[in-house]
Coordinates of C-alpha atoms and ligand atoms in Angstrom, one line a residue:
M1 CA 32.8 -55.3 115.5
K2 CA 36.1 -53.9 117.1
L3 CA 35.8 -50.8 119.2
T4 CA 38.2 -48.1 117.8
L5 CA 38.6 -44.4 118.5
Q6 CA 37.3 -43.9 115.0
A7 CA 34.2 -45.9 115.7
L8 CA 33.7 -43.9 118.9
W9 CA 34.0 -40.7 117.0
N10 CA 31.4 -41.9 114.3
E11 CA 29.1 -43.0 117.0
G12 CA 29.3 -39.7 118.8
T13 CA 29.0 -37.6 115.6
E14 CA 25.7 -39.5 114.6
R15 CA 24.3 -38.9 118.0
L16 CA 24.9 -35.3 117.9
K17 CA 23.6 -34.9 114.4
L18 CA 20.3 -36.4 115.5
S19 CA 20.1 -33.6 118.1
G20 CA 20.5 -31.0 115.5
I21 CA 24.1 -29.9 116.5
G22 CA 25.7 -28.1 113.6
E23 CA 29.2 -29.0 114.5
A24 CA 28.6 -32.4 115.4
E25 CA 31.8 -33.8 114.0
L26 CA 34.0 -31.3 115.8
D27 CA 32.2 -31.4 119.0
A28 CA 32.4 -35.3 119.1
K29 CA 36.0 -35.2 118.4
Y30 CA 36.8 -32.6 121.0
L31 CA 34.9 -34.6 123.7
L32 CA 36.7 -37.9 122.6
F33 CA 40.1 -36.0 123.0
E34 CA 39.0 -34.9 126.5
A35 CA 37.8 -38.4 127.6
F36 CA 40.9 -40.1 126.4
H37 CA 43.3 -37.1 127.4
T38 CA 44.6 -37.5 123.8
D39 CA 45.2 -35.1 120.9
M40 CA 45.0 -35.1 117.0
V41 CA 48.3 -36.6 116.5
H42 CA 47.7 -39.6 118.6
F43 CA 44.2 -40.0 117.1
L44 CA 45.6 -39.8 113.5
M45 CA 48.1 -42.6 114.4
H46 CA 45.9 -44.9 116.4
R47 CA 42.4 -44.2 115.2
N48 CA 41.9 -47.8 113.7
D49 CA 43.5 -49.7 116.6
E50 CA 41.1 -51.6 118.9
V51 CA 40.9 -49.8 122.1
K52 CA 42.5 -51.8 125.0
D53 CA 40.4 -53.9 127.3
E54 CA 41.6 -52.1 130.4
D55 CA 39.7 -50.4 133.2
S56 CA 41.1 -47.0 132.5
V57 CA 40.0 -47.3 128.9
K58 CA 36.6 -48.5 129.8
R59 CA 36.3 -45.6 132.1
A60 CA 37.3 -43.3 129.2
V61 CA 34.7 -44.8 126.9
A62 CA 31.9 -44.4 129.6
D63 CA 33.0 -40.7 130.0
Y64 CA 33.0 -40.1 126.4
R65 CA 29.4 -41.5 126.0
A66 CA 28.1 -39.6 129.0
M67 CA 29.6 -36.4 127.7
I68 CA 28.1 -37.1 124.1
E69 CA 24.7 -37.5 126.0
K70 CA 25.1 -34.2 127.7
R71 CA 26.0 -32.5 124.5
S72 CA 23.0 -34.1 122.8
E73 CA 20.9 -32.3 125.5
R74 CA 22.2 -29.1 124.1
I75 CA 24.4 -28.4 127.0
P76 CA 27.3 -26.2 125.8
L77 CA 30.6 -28.0 125.0
Q78 CA 32.5 -25.6 127.5
H79 CA 30.0 -26.5 130.4
I80 CA 30.9 -30.1 129.8
T81 CA 34.6 -29.6 129.6
G82 CA 34.5 -26.9 132.2
S83 CA 36.8 -24.5 130.4
R84 CA 37.3 -22.2 127.5
E85 CA 40.4 -20.7 125.9
F86 CA 40.4 -16.8 125.6
M87 CA 43.3 -14.7 124.4
G88 CA 45.4 -17.9 124.6
L89 CA 44.7 -18.3 128.3
E90 CA 42.5 -21.0 130.0
F91 CA 39.4 -19.9 131.9
S92 CA 37.2 -22.1 133.9
V93 CA 33.5 -21.7 133.2
N94 CA 30.2 -23.0 134.5
E95 CA 26.5 -22.3 134.3
H96 CA 27.0 -19.1 136.4
V97 CA 29.0 -17.2 133.7
L98 CA 28.9 -16.3 130.2
I99 CA 31.2 -18.5 128.1
P100 CA 33.9 -16.1 126.9
R101 CA 33.4 -15.4 123.2
Q102 CA 36.1 -14.9 120.5
D103 CA 34.4 -11.5 119.6
T104 CA 35.3 -10.1 123.0
E105 CA 39.0 -10.5 122.3
T106 CA 38.7 -7.3 120.1
L107 CA 38.1 -5.3 123.2
V108 CA 41.0 -6.8 125.0
E109 CA 43.4 -6.4 122.0
Q110 CA 42.4 -2.8 121.6
V111 CA 43.1 -1.8 125.3
L112 CA 46.5 -3.8 125.1
K113 CA 47.4 -1.8 122.0
D114 CA 46.3 1.6 123.4
Y115 CA 48.1 1.0 126.8
K116 CA 51.1 -0.9 125.7
G117 CA 54.0 -0.1 128.0
K118 CA 51.6 1.8 130.5
N119 CA 50.2 0.7 133.7
P120 CA 46.6 2.0 133.9
V121 CA 44.4 1.2 136.9
V122 CA 41.6 -0.9 135.4
L123 CA 38.0 -1.8 136.3
D124 CA 36.3 -4.5 134.6
L125 CA 32.6 -4.2 135.2
C126 CA 30.2 -7.1 134.5
T127 CA 33.2 -9.5 134.6
G128 CA 31.6 -12.9 134.5
S129 CA 34.4 -15.5 134.2
G130 CA 36.9 -12.6 134.6
C131 CA 38.1 -13.1 131.0
I132 CA 38.4 -9.5 130.0
G133 CA 40.3 -8.1 133.2
G134 CA 42.0 -11.2 133.8
S135 CA 43.6 -11.2 130.3
L136 CA 44.4 -7.5 130.7
S137 CA 46.1 -8.2 134.0
I138 CA 48.2 -11.1 132.7
L139 CA 49.0 -10.1 129.1
G140 CA 49.2 -6.3 129.7
G141 CA 51.1 -6.7 133.0
F142 CA 48.8 -4.2 134.6
S143 CA 49.4 -4.2 138.3
D144 CA 45.9 -3.1 139.6
V145 CA 42.9 -4.6 138.0
T146 CA 39.5 -5.0 139.7
L147 CA 36.8 -7.4 138.4
A148 CA 33.4 -6.6 139.4
D149 CA 30.0 -8.4 139.1
I150 CA 26.6 -8.3 140.7
S151 CA 26.6 -12.2 140.8
L152 CA 28.5 -13.9 143.7
E153 CA 28.4 -17.1 141.8
A154 CA 30.1 -15.6 138.8
L155 CA 32.7 -13.9 141.1
K156 CA 33.7 -17.2 142.6
V157 CA 34.5 -18.4 139.1
A158 CA 36.3 -15.2 138.4
E159 CA 38.3 -15.7 141.6
E160 CA 39.3 -19.2 140.7
N161 CA 40.5 -17.8 137.2
A162 CA 42.5 -15.0 138.9
R163 CA 44.2 -17.4 141.2
E164 CA 45.0 -19.9 138.3
L165 CA 46.3 -17.0 136.0
M166 CA 48.3 -15.5 138.7
Q167 CA 49.8 -18.8 139.7
A168 CA 50.6 -19.7 136.2
K169 CA 52.3 -16.4 135.5
W170 CA 54.3 -16.0 138.6
N171 CA 55.0 -19.7 138.8
S172 CA 57.2 -20.1 142.0
V173 CA 55.8 -16.9 143.4
R174 CA 53.4 -16.7 146.3
V175 CA 49.8 -16.1 145.4
T176 CA 47.5 -15.0 148.4
A177 CA 44.0 -14.4 148.7
E178 CA 42.8 -12.4 151.5
C179 CA 39.1 -11.8 152.3
R180 CA 38.7 -8.2 153.1
Q181 CA 35.0 -7.9 153.2
E182 CA 32.0 -10.1 153.4
N183 CA 29.0 -7.9 152.6
P184 CA 29.3 -6.9 149.9
W185 CA 32.0 -9.5 149.1
R186 CA 35.4 -8.5 148.2
L187 CA 38.6 -10.4 147.7
E188 CA 42.1 -9.5 146.6
V189 CA 44.4 -12.0 144.9
S190 CA 48.0 -10.8 144.7
A191 CA 51.3 -12.0 143.6
G192 CA 54.8 -10.8 144.5
L193 CA 58.2 -12.1 144.5
A194 CA 59.1 -14.8 146.9
E195 CA 60.0 -13.9 150.3
G196 CA 63.3 -12.1 150.8
A197 CA 63.5 -10.9 147.2
D198 CA 63.3 -7.5 145.8
E199 CA 59.7 -6.6 145.4
K200 CA 60.1 -3.5 143.5
G201 CA 57.9 -3.3 140.5
S202 CA 56.9 -6.9 140.8
V203 CA 53.7 -7.0 142.7
Q204 CA 50.4 -7.5 140.8
K205 CA 46.9 -7.7 142.1
I206 CA 43.5 -8.6 141.0
T207 CA 40.7 -7.5 143.2
L208 CA 37.2 -9.0 143.0
A209 CA 34.3 -7.1 144.1
E210 CA 30.6 -7.8 144.5
S211 CA 28.9 -4.8 142.9
D212 CA 25.8 -3.5 141.1
L213 CA 27.7 -1.5 138.4
F214 CA 29.5 1.1 140.5
S215 CA 27.7 0.6 143.9
A216 CA 30.9 -0.7 145.6
F217 CA 33.3 2.1 144.2
S218 CA 32.2 5.2 145.8
G219 CA 35.1 7.6 145.9
R220 CA 37.2 5.4 143.5
R221 CA 38.9 6.5 140.2
F222 CA 40.2 4.4 137.5
D223 CA 42.2 5.1 134.3
V224 CA 40.3 2.5 132.2
I225 CA 36.9 1.1 132.6
V226 CA 36.0 -1.9 130.5
S227 CA 32.7 -3.8 130.3
N228 CA 30.8 -6.4 128.3
P229 CA 27.4 -5.9 129.9
P230 CA 24.3 -7.9 129.0
Y231 CA 23.0 -6.3 125.7
I232 CA 20.5 -8.7 124.2
P233 CA 17.0 -7.2 123.9
S234 CA 14.8 -9.4 126.2
R235 CA 12.5 -10.4 123.4
V236 CA 15.4 -11.8 121.3
I237 CA 16.7 -14.2 124.0
E238 CA 13.9 -16.6 123.3
E239 CA 15.0 -16.9 119.7
L240 CA 18.7 -17.8 120.6
E241 CA 20.1 -21.3 120.3
P242 CA 19.2 -23.6 123.2
E243 CA 22.8 -23.7 124.4
V244 CA 22.6 -19.9 125.2
R245 CA 18.9 -19.5 126.0
D246 CA 18.6 -22.5 128.4
H247 CA 22.1 -22.8 129.8
E248 CA 23.9 -19.5 129.9
P249 CA 22.7 -17.2 132.7
R250 CA 19.9 -14.8 131.9
L251 CA 21.6 -12.2 134.1
A252 CA 24.5 -12.1 131.6
L253 CA 22.3 -11.8 128.5
D254 CA 19.4 -9.5 129.2
G255 CA 19.8 -6.0 128.2
M256 CA 16.2 -5.2 128.8
A257 CA 13.6 -4.0 126.1
D258 CA 16.0 -2.5 123.6
G259 CA 19.4 -3.9 124.8
L260 CA 20.7 -0.6 125.8
Y261 CA 19.7 -0.6 129.4
F262 CA 23.3 -1.0 130.8
Y263 CA 25.0 1.3 128.3
R264 CA 22.6 4.1 129.5
R265 CA 23.7 3.5 133.2
L266 CA 27.3 3.1 132.3
A267 CA 27.5 6.2 130.1
A268 CA 25.6 8.3 132.8
E269 CA 27.9 6.9 135.7
C270 CA 31.4 6.2 134.3
G271 CA 32.5 9.7 134.2
S272 CA 32.5 9.9 138.0
Y273 CA 34.7 7.0 138.4
L274 CA 37.4 7.9 135.8
N275 CA 40.6 9.7 136.2
P276 CA 41.1 12.8 133.9
G277 CA 41.8 11.4 130.5
G278 CA 40.2 8.0 131.6
T279 CA 38.9 5.9 128.9
V280 CA 36.0 3.4 128.7
Y281 CA 35.7 0.5 126.3
F282 CA 32.4 -1.3 125.8
E283 CA 31.6 -4.4 124.0
I284 CA 28.5 -3.8 122.0
G285 CA 26.0 -5.9 119.7
Y286 CA 26.7 -5.5 115.9
D287 CA 23.8 -3.1 115.6
Q288 CA 24.5 -0.9 118.7
G289 CA 27.5 1.2 117.5
Q290 CA 25.5 4.3 116.7
A291 CA 23.4 4.2 119.8
V292 CA 26.2 3.5 122.3
S293 CA 28.4 6.2 120.6
G294 CA 25.6 8.6 120.9
L295 CA 25.0 7.8 124.6
L296 CA 28.8 8.4 125.4
R297 CA 29.0 11.7 123.4
E298 CA 25.8 13.0 125.3
A299 CA 27.6 12.1 128.6
G300 CA 30.5 14.2 127.6
F301 CA 32.9 11.6 126.3
R302 CA 35.3 12.6 123.6
G303 CA 37.2 10.6 120.9
V304 CA 34.4 8.3 120.6
F305 CA 35.2 5.3 118.1
V306 CA 33.6 2.2 117.1
Y307 CA 36.1 -0.7 116.4
Q308 CA 35.1 -3.9 114.4
D309 CA 35.7 -7.5 115.2
A310 CA 37.4 -10.0 112.9
P311 CA 34.4 -10.7 110.8
G312 CA 34.0 -6.9 110.3
L313 CA 31.2 -6.2 112.6
D314 CA 30.8 -3.2 115.0
R315 CA 32.0 -4.7 118.4
V316 CA 33.7 -2.2 120.7
V317 CA 33.0 1.5 121.5
R318 CA 35.7 3.7 123.0
G319 CA 35.4 7.1 124.6
T320 CA 37.5 9.2 126.7
M321 CA 36.6 11.5 129.5
V322 CA 38.2 14.9 129.2
L323 CA 37.8 16.9 132.5
K324 CA 38.5 20.5 131.0
S325 CA 38.6 22.0 134.5
I326 CA 41.9 20.3 135.3
N327 CA 43.3 20.7 131.7
A328 CA 43.4 17.0 131.1
K329 CA 44.6 15.8 127.6
L330 CA 43.4 12.9 125.5
P331 CA 46.0 10.0 126.1
E332 CA 48.1 9.3 123.0
M333 CA 46.7 6.3 121.1
Ligands
SAM1 C1 27.6 -10.5 128.9 S1 28.1 -11.2 130.5 C2 29.9 -10.6 130.4 C3 30.9 -11.6 131.0 C4 32.4 -11.4 130.8 N1 32.7 -10.1 131.0 C5 32.6 -11.8 129.3 O1 32.9 -10.7 128.4 O2 32.5 -12.9 128.8 C6 27.6 -9.8 131.6 C7 27.8 -10.0 133.1 O3 27.2 -8.9 133.7 C8 26.8 -9.3 135.1 N2 25.8 -8.4 135.5 C9 24.5 -8.2 135.2 N3 24.0 -7.1 135.8 C10 24.9 -6.7 136.5 C11 24.9 -5.4 137.3 N4 23.8 -4.6 137.5 N5 26.1 -5.1 137.9 C12 27.2 -5.7 137.6 N6 27.2 -6.8 136.9 C13 26.1 -7.2 136.3 C14 26.3 -10.7 134.8 O4 26.3 -11.5 136.1 C15 27.3 -11.2 133.8 O5 28.5 -11.8 134.5

């Protein structure tokens, strides 16, 4: 029987179906394209051609079969390919970070909308791959964004992403990374115009910081604090799909007994790190809107509002800290 792309796709699909993978056809096709560095158009035109008897093609076939084997062990697709698209940008991922979810784009889109044409100083707590803060920096053009996480392994992934994003955005422009501190770890990735050019208004930086929530930010103030903290109740983690339960970091999932542990800490502490009129945006689980809104109101936040994601589920809570003593106003939104 001749070996074709269609035959390889069928073979992969069958293998993944046997492992109970719901989107077996899609995943097999994605891995086929990855192994053969090809796309849908090429596939549709050549799927019934016999694949060439060349070393490079043999390698692609072997790579594809190896990737299918990994996927059949319920290793997430994105861990196999090493990347995930988020907000139209490419983020590297590995087993040390949560794979960015489409739901999380709701938070990024809301901040971009609220701060269009403005340049807030932003802190992304629990940054993981850096997908939230990185997108805000690149797409919002915000010049000072800090990405913080308690996990050094996660921060290394966020650093790679920050460098790649800056490089891609500034193209011919220098991207420098300067290690400022080892313990706790801290690094700045910054981009500016090429040497000799006018640098006015063109410098952008992403700072990466090892921090247990706010531990590394004593005395600092931000205009916007965003966070997608771990929010799954501990007992629920065992019921999740094997891809999540066995392959994504527990540190990224576990919101302790009722899933609200981090929101309690964030609500209590955020006010001390915000400029007057500063705003927080937290991603939440679909059933946590009321509880997290309550925590923010109790902590003195105003304008507390819950936003829904594309399927209509509660996904983001926003609140603004108004410091009456200095007559701060709610920002226009
Ligand atoms: C749900 S993941 C979110 C990752 C990323 N922001 C996203 O939206 O895809 C939560 C992240 O919080 C980090 N984390 C857990 N406990 C933390 C703590 N005490 N302080 C800071 N980060 C923490 C984990 O390492 C993980 O990267």
